[in-house]
Amino acid sequence: MKYIQLIDQARAHGVATEKKMMEAMEQLSCDLASLEETNPELYWCILRHQHAVFFYLCTQESS
């Protein structure tokens, strides 16, 4: 299962509230922290992609 499928399933069942989404992000952040220790290259690749989603793609949309 892909992460997006899990989120879509939660939305379909009406449980993807703002509070739950924040809890999910907090857990994912903890999981990424352990990944940083075991596979820093992958960790930073994921963080760069997330940064691009929030900051680079956002500036492209407003252009």
CSV table of C-alpha atoms in Angstrom, one decimal:
chain,number,residue,atom,x,y,z
A,1,MET,CA,0.0,0.0,0.0
A,2,LYS,CA,1.2,3.5,-0.8
A,3,TYR,CA,1.0,6.2,1.8
A,4,ILE,CA,-1.4,8.2,-0.4
A,5,GLN,CA,-3.7,5.2,-0.5
A,6,LEU,CA,-3.8,5.1,3.3
A,7,ILE,CA,-4.7,8.8,3.4
A,8,ASP,CA,-7.4,8.4,0.7
A,9,GLN,CA,-8.8,5.4,2.7
A,10,ALA,CA,-8.9,7.5,5.9
A,11,ARG,CA,-10.6,10.4,4.0
A,12,ALA,CA,-13.2,7.9,2.6
A,13,HIS,CA,-14.0,6.7,6.1
A,14,GLY,CA,-14.2,10.3,7.5
A,15,VAL,CA,-11.3,9.9,9.9
A,16,ALA,CA,-8.8,12.2,8.2
A,17,THR,CA,-9.4,15.1,10.5
A,18,GLU,CA,-6.8,17.9,10.9
A,19,LYS,CA,-5.9,16.5,14.3
A,20,LYS,CA,-5.3,13.0,12.9
A,21,MET,CA,-3.3,14.4,10.0
A,22,MET,CA,-1.1,16.3,12.5
A,23,GLU,CA,-0.7,13.1,14.5
A,24,ALA,CA,0.3,11.2,11.4
A,25,MET,CA,2.9,13.9,10.5
A,26,GLU,CA,4.3,13.7,14.0
A,27,GLN,CA,4.6,9.9,13.8
A,28,LEU,CA,6.1,10.1,10.3
A,29,SER,CA,8.6,12.7,11.6
A,30,CYS,CA,9.7,10.2,14.3
A,31,ASP,CA,10.0,7.5,11.8
A,32,LEU,CA,12.1,9.7,9.6
A,33,ALA,CA,14.4,10.5,12.5
A,34,SER,CA,15.2,6.8,12.9
A,35,LEU,CA,15.8,6.6,9.1
A,36,GLU,CA,18.2,9.5,9.4
A,37,GLU,CA,20.3,7.3,11.6
A,38,THR,CA,20.2,4.2,9.5
A,39,ASN,CA,20.1,5.7,6.0
A,40,PRO,CA,21.0,9.4,6.0
A,41,GLU,CA,21.1,9.5,2.2
A,42,LEU,CA,17.5,8.4,1.8
A,43,TYR,CA,16.4,10.6,4.7
A,44,TRP,CA,17.8,13.7,3.0
A,45,CYS,CA,16.4,12.7,-0.3
A,46,ILE,CA,12.9,12.5,1.2
A,47,LEU,CA,13.4,15.8,3.0
A,48,ARG,CA,14.5,17.5,-0.2
A,49,HIS,CA,11.4,16.2,-2.0
A,50,GLN,CA,9.1,17.5,0.8
A,51,HIS,CA,10.8,20.9,0.8
A,52,ALA,CA,10.2,21.1,-2.9
A,53,VAL,CA,6.5,20.3,-2.5
A,54,PHE,CA,6.1,23.0,0.1
A,55,PHE,CA,8.4,25.8,-1.2
A,56,TYR,CA,9.4,25.3,-4.8
A,57,LEU,CA,6.2,24.0,-6.3
A,58,CYS,CA,4.3,26.7,-4.3
A,59,THR,CA,6.2,29.5,-6.0
A,60,GLN,CA,5.6,27.8,-9.4
A,61,GLU,CA,1.8,27.9,-8.8
A,62,SER,CA,1.8,31.6,-8.0
A,63,SER,CA,3.7,32.5,-11.2
